Coordinates of C-alpha atoms in Angstrom, one line a residue:
M1311 CA 42.7 1.1 -23.0
E1312 CA 39.3 -0.4 -21.7
K1313 CA 36.1 1.5 -22.2
L1314 CA 33.3 1.8 -19.2
N1315 CA 30.0 1.0 -19.8
Y1316 CA 27.9 3.6 -21.0
H1317 CA 24.0 3.7 -21.3
N1318 CA 22.8 2.6 -25.5
P1319 CA 22.3 6.0 -27.3
V1320 CA 19.2 7.0 -27.5
L1321 CA 17.1 8.4 -30.5
L1322 CA 20.8 8.0 -32.6
Q1323 CA 19.7 7.0 -35.8
E1324 CA 16.7 10.8 -35.6
S1325 CA 19.7 12.0 -33.6
I1326 CA 22.0 11.7 -36.8
E1327 CA 19.5 12.3 -39.6
G1328 CA 18.6 16.1 -37.7
L1329 CA 22.2 17.1 -37.9
N1330 CA 21.6 16.7 -41.5
I1331 CA 25.4 15.8 -41.2
K1332 CA 27.7 17.6 -44.2
P1333 CA 30.9 15.9 -45.1
D1334 CA 33.1 18.5 -44.9
G1335 CA 30.7 20.5 -41.8
V1336 CA 32.6 20.6 -38.6
Y1337 CA 30.0 19.2 -35.7
V1338 CA 30.1 20.1 -31.6
D1339 CA 28.8 16.4 -29.1
V1340 CA 28.5 18.0 -26.0
T1341 CA 27.6 15.4 -23.8
F1342 CA 29.8 13.6 -25.2
G1343 CA 29.7 10.3 -22.4
G1344 CA 29.8 6.9 -24.1
G1345 CA 30.7 8.4 -27.1
G1346 CA 27.9 6.9 -29.4
H1347 CA 26.8 9.4 -30.7
S1348 CA 29.8 10.7 -31.4
T1349 CA 30.6 8.3 -33.6
E1350 CA 27.7 7.9 -35.9
I1351 CA 28.3 11.3 -36.4
L1352 CA 31.9 10.4 -37.7
K1353 CA 30.7 8.1 -39.3
R1354 CA 29.5 10.8 -41.7
L1355 CA 32.5 13.2 -42.4
G1356 CA 34.5 12.8 -45.0
E1357 CA 38.2 13.4 -44.4
N1358 CA 38.5 17.2 -44.0
G1359 CA 34.7 17.6 -41.7
R1360 CA 35.9 17.9 -37.7
L1361 CA 34.0 16.6 -34.7
Y1362 CA 34.4 18.6 -31.2
A1363 CA 32.5 16.5 -28.0
F1364 CA 32.2 18.3 -24.5
D1365 CA 32.1 16.4 -21.0
Q1366 CA 33.5 17.5 -18.1
D1367 CA 33.6 14.2 -16.1
A1368 CA 37.3 12.7 -16.2
D1369 CA 35.2 8.9 -16.4
A1370 CA 34.4 10.2 -20.2
A1371 CA 38.5 10.3 -21.3
E1372 CA 38.4 6.0 -21.8
N1373 CA 35.7 7.2 -24.4
I1374 CA 37.8 8.8 -26.4
I1375 CA 37.6 7.7 -29.9
D1376 CA 41.2 7.6 -31.7
D1377 CA 40.1 10.0 -35.0
S1378 CA 42.2 12.9 -35.9
R1379 CA 39.0 14.3 -37.0
F1380 CA 37.7 14.2 -33.0
R1381 CA 39.0 16.6 -30.1
L1382 CA 37.4 15.9 -26.5
L1383 CA 37.4 19.0 -24.7
P1384 CA 37.3 17.5 -20.9
H1385 CA 34.5 21.1 -20.1
N1386 CA 31.1 22.3 -19.1
F1387 CA 29.4 22.9 -22.3
R1388 CA 28.3 26.6 -21.0
F1389 CA 31.4 26.7 -21.6
L1390 CA 30.4 26.4 -26.0
K1391 CA 31.6 29.6 -26.5
R1392 CA 34.9 30.2 -25.1
F1393 CA 36.8 26.5 -26.2
L1394 CA 35.1 26.4 -29.2
R1395 CA 37.2 29.7 -30.1
L1396 CA 40.5 28.1 -28.3
E1397 CA 40.3 25.5 -30.6
G1398 CA 39.9 28.3 -33.6
V1399 CA 35.9 27.4 -34.3
R1400 CA 33.9 30.2 -34.6
K1401 CA 30.7 28.8 -36.5
I1402 CA 29.9 24.9 -36.4
D1403 CA 27.1 23.5 -38.6
G1404 CA 25.1 21.0 -36.0
L1405 CA 25.1 20.8 -32.7
L1406 CA 23.7 17.6 -30.6
A1407 CA 23.4 17.5 -26.8
D1408 CA 22.4 14.2 -24.6
L1409 CA 20.9 16.0 -21.4
G1410 CA 21.0 14.1 -18.4
V1411 CA 23.3 11.3 -16.4
S1412 CA 24.7 8.4 -17.9
S1413 CA 23.7 5.3 -16.9
H1414 CA 27.7 4.9 -16.5
Q1415 CA 27.0 7.6 -13.6
F1416 CA 24.3 6.4 -12.0
D1417 CA 26.1 2.7 -11.5
T1418 CA 29.0 3.7 -10.4
A1419 CA 28.1 3.2 -6.9
D1420 CA 30.8 6.0 -5.2
R1421 CA 29.1 9.0 -8.0
G1422 CA 26.5 8.6 -5.0
F1423 CA 23.9 9.4 -8.1
S1424 CA 21.6 6.8 -7.5
F1425 CA 19.8 5.8 -3.9
R1426 CA 20.7 1.8 -5.3
F1427 CA 23.9 2.0 -3.6
D1428 CA 24.6 3.6 0.1
A1429 CA 27.8 5.6 -0.5
R1430 CA 28.7 9.7 0.5
L1431 CA 26.3 11.7 -0.7
D1432 CA 28.0 13.7 -4.0
M1433 CA 26.4 13.6 -7.4
R1434 CA 28.7 15.9 -9.6
M1435 CA 28.9 15.4 -12.8
N1436 CA 32.1 17.0 -12.6
Q1437 CA 34.3 15.6 -10.0
G1438 CA 36.5 19.1 -8.9
A1439 CA 33.6 20.8 -8.6
E1440 CA 33.0 22.1 -4.7
L1441 CA 29.3 21.2 -4.2
T1442 CA 27.8 17.7 -3.4
A1443 CA 24.7 16.5 -2.3
E1444 CA 26.1 16.5 1.1
K1445 CA 26.6 20.1 1.1
V1446 CA 23.5 21.2 -0.6
I1447 CA 21.7 19.2 3.1
N1448 CA 23.2 19.9 5.3
S1449 CA 23.7 23.8 4.5
Y1450 CA 20.8 24.7 2.1
N1451 CA 17.7 26.1 4.7
A1452 CA 14.2 25.0 4.7
Q1453 CA 12.9 27.3 1.9
Q1454 CA 15.4 26.8 -0.3
L1455 CA 15.6 22.6 -0.3
Q1456 CA 12.5 23.3 -0.4
H1457 CA 12.5 25.5 -3.7
I1458 CA 14.7 22.8 -4.8
F1459 CA 12.9 19.8 -4.5
G1460 CA 9.3 21.2 -5.6
M1461 CA 11.3 23.3 -8.9
Y1462 CA 13.7 20.2 -10.2
G1463 CA 11.5 17.1 -8.7
E1464 CA 8.0 18.0 -9.0
V1465 CA 8.1 16.5 -4.7
R1466 CA 4.8 17.3 -3.9
N1467 CA 4.9 17.2 -0.1
A1468 CA 8.8 19.9 -0.8
K1469 CA 8.2 21.8 2.8
T1470 CA 7.2 18.8 4.5
L1471 CA 11.0 17.8 3.8
A1472 CA 12.7 20.1 3.5
Q1473 CA 11.6 20.8 6.8
L1474 CA 11.9 17.3 7.6
I1475 CA 15.8 17.6 6.9
V1476 CA 16.1 20.4 8.5
K1477 CA 14.8 19.0 12.1
T1478 CA 16.5 15.9 12.1
R1479 CA 20.3 18.6 11.4
E1480 CA 19.5 20.7 14.2
S1481 CA 19.3 17.2 16.4
G1482 CA 22.6 17.2 16.0
V1483 CA 23.0 14.7 13.0
V1484 CA 25.5 14.6 9.5
L1485 CA 23.6 13.2 6.5
K1486 CA 26.7 12.3 5.2
T1487 CA 25.7 8.8 3.3
I1488 CA 22.3 7.9 1.1
G1489 CA 21.4 5.5 3.3
D1490 CA 21.4 8.2 6.6
F1491 CA 19.5 10.8 4.0
V1492 CA 17.1 7.9 2.7
A1493 CA 15.9 6.8 6.3
A1494 CA 15.9 10.5 7.2
I1495 CA 13.3 11.1 5.1
D1496 CA 11.8 7.7 5.4
K1497 CA 8.6 9.2 7.0
C1498 CA 8.4 12.3 4.4
I1499 CA 8.1 9.0 0.5
K1500 CA 4.5 9.6 -0.4
G1501 CA 3.3 6.9 -3.0
K1502 CA 5.8 4.7 -4.0
K1503 CA 9.1 4.6 -2.6
N1504 CA 12.0 4.5 -6.4
R1505 CA 9.5 6.8 -7.6
Y1506 CA 9.4 9.8 -4.8
L1507 CA 13.3 8.5 -4.1
S1508 CA 13.8 9.4 -8.2
Q1509 CA 12.2 12.7 -7.9
V1510 CA 14.5 13.9 -5.2
F1511 CA 17.4 12.9 -5.8
Q1512 CA 16.8 14.3 -9.6
A1513 CA 16.3 17.8 -7.7
L1514 CA 19.7 17.1 -5.6
R1515 CA 20.8 16.5 -8.8
M1516 CA 20.1 19.1 -10.9
E1517 CA 21.0 22.0 -8.3
V1518 CA 24.6 20.4 -7.9
N1519 CA 25.3 20.7 -11.3
E1520 CA 23.1 23.8 -12.2
E1521 CA 21.8 22.1 -14.5
I1522 CA 18.7 24.1 -15.5
E1523 CA 21.6 27.8 -15.8
V1524 CA 24.2 26.1 -17.7
L1525 CA 21.6 24.8 -20.2
K1526 CA 20.6 28.7 -20.3
E1527 CA 23.8 29.4 -20.8
M1528 CA 25.0 27.0 -24.3
L1529 CA 21.6 27.4 -26.3
W1530 CA 22.0 30.7 -25.9
Q1531 CA 25.0 30.3 -27.0
S1532 CA 24.5 27.1 -30.0
T1533 CA 21.8 30.3 -31.1
E1534 CA 25.5 32.4 -31.7
V1535 CA 28.0 29.2 -33.5
L1536 CA 26.0 28.3 -35.3
H1537 CA 25.3 29.0 -39.1
T1538 CA 23.1 30.4 -41.2
G1539 CA 21.8 26.5 -41.8
G1540 CA 23.1 25.0 -39.2
R1541 CA 21.5 22.2 -37.1
L1542 CA 20.3 22.0 -33.1
V1543 CA 19.6 18.6 -31.8
V1544 CA 18.8 18.9 -28.4
I1545 CA 17.6 15.0 -26.4
S1546 CA 15.9 15.7 -22.5
Y1547 CA 14.2 13.8 -19.6
H1548 CA 12.5 16.1 -17.6
S1549 CA 9.9 18.4 -18.7
L1550 CA 12.0 21.5 -17.7
E1551 CA 15.1 21.0 -20.0
D1552 CA 12.4 20.4 -22.5
R1553 CA 10.5 23.2 -21.7
L1554 CA 14.2 25.3 -22.5
A1555 CA 14.8 24.3 -25.8
K1556 CA 10.7 24.7 -26.9
N1557 CA 10.2 28.1 -25.7
L1558 CA 13.8 29.2 -27.6
I1559 CA 12.5 27.6 -31.1
K1560 CA 9.6 29.3 -31.1
K1561 CA 9.8 32.1 -28.8
G1562 CA 13.4 33.3 -29.1
T1563 CA 13.4 33.3 -25.0
F1564 CA 13.2 31.0 -22.1
E1565 CA 10.5 33.3 -20.8
K1566 CA 6.6 33.0 -21.3
E1567 CA 6.6 35.8 -23.9
P1568 CA 9.3 37.5 -25.8
E1569 CA 10.3 41.3 -26.6
K1570 CA 9.4 42.7 -29.1
D1571 CA 9.6 46.1 -31.3
D1572 CA 7.8 48.9 -31.7
Y1573 CA 6.4 46.8 -34.6
G1574 CA 5.5 43.7 -32.7
N1575 CA 7.9 41.8 -34.0
F1576 CA 10.2 39.2 -31.8
Y1577 CA 14.5 38.0 -32.8
Q1578 CA 13.9 34.8 -33.7
P1579 CA 17.4 33.4 -33.8
L1580 CA 15.7 29.1 -34.9
K1581 CA 12.5 27.8 -36.5
A1582 CA 11.8 24.2 -35.7
I1583 CA 12.3 21.1 -38.2
N1584 CA 10.1 19.6 -36.3
K1585 CA 6.6 19.7 -35.6
K1586 CA 6.1 17.6 -33.4
I1587 CA 8.2 16.5 -30.2
I1588 CA 10.2 12.6 -31.6
L1589 CA 9.5 10.7 -28.8
P1590 CA 11.6 6.9 -29.5
T1591 CA 9.3 3.5 -30.9
E1592 CA 8.1 1.2 -28.6
Q1593 CA 10.7 -0.9 -29.6
E1594 CA 13.8 1.4 -28.3
I1595 CA 12.3 2.2 -25.1
K1596 CA 11.8 -2.0 -24.3
E1597 CA 15.6 -2.2 -25.6
N1598 CA 15.9 0.5 -23.5
P1599 CA 14.1 1.4 -20.7
R1600 CA 16.7 4.5 -20.3
A1601 CA 15.2 6.1 -23.8
R1602 CA 11.1 5.9 -21.7
S1603 CA 11.0 9.7 -20.8
A1604 CA 13.4 11.1 -23.6
K1605 CA 11.4 13.8 -25.5
M1606 CA 13.7 15.7 -29.2
R1607 CA 13.7 18.5 -30.7
I1608 CA 15.2 19.5 -33.7
A1609 CA 16.1 23.3 -34.6
E1610 CA 17.9 25.5 -38.0
R1611 CA 19.7 28.5 -37.0
T1612 CA 17.9 31.6 -39.3
D1613 CA 19.6 34.5 -40.4
K1614 CA 17.7 36.6 -38.9
K1615 CA 19.9 39.2 -37.0
P1616 CA 19.0 40.4 -32.9
L1617 CA 16.7 43.4 -33.4
L1618 CA 17.6 47.2 -33.0
F1619 CA 15.7 48.6 -30.2
I1620 CA 15.7 53.2 -30.0

């Protein structure tokens, strides 16, 4: 079976070191993709070690690793706890999450992730899911569109863009392809065209795949399945993703302020291992441009229990 062309794994050595791998431990790679990180984890596991990987994209199965210690679970990582339990696993020693979109997904024209190609507006990581970018663009109202472009894409003229899309639809135009969509919003583009379109397409992709809610669910479940002393390694490419990981590690919550008991204590299931964000080197960015916006955080599961409020 020929493997598909996926990107070089970002912050590979740093993430593997961050996991602090035990030869007989149980580990999870929730973003299998091309298998780059998983391959390195397996190199450090002994005969009794185990690695479980998640990937909802059916294409990832082309890169499956032939190793008795490895198991690929073809599911969204929001179901982390459920599918680990089905495998008989309740606790793990480490979890790695390399978020974002793979080069394979960007470079496969008919997946609709990139404005470099003219294809159907798709953007589904799970090709069996119902919601597509086409449905978002042709059915969301102006307020909904403004929200996703402003929140997920940080598009400065999100309101104007949303209104233009709705006005275009009201004129009877159905935006089915990337070409249709880019042509329709051309008059809204501000600044550098590629940067603007990158922000717009990122926003659509994050909405289609519910990326923020899915990430919250997975991160919280990671605190429940990690052994005390187990490691969480998160590589993010967007400020919203990084903020979720940062807040959970620092405050035990995704909100701005943690819920405290009468003594001012709050539940903090994780503690930071790296005081500063780990960034790729200039050499890695030169060799792998995808690493440019990567930020990595490493945390360790504490022995603290949830607070009991009276």
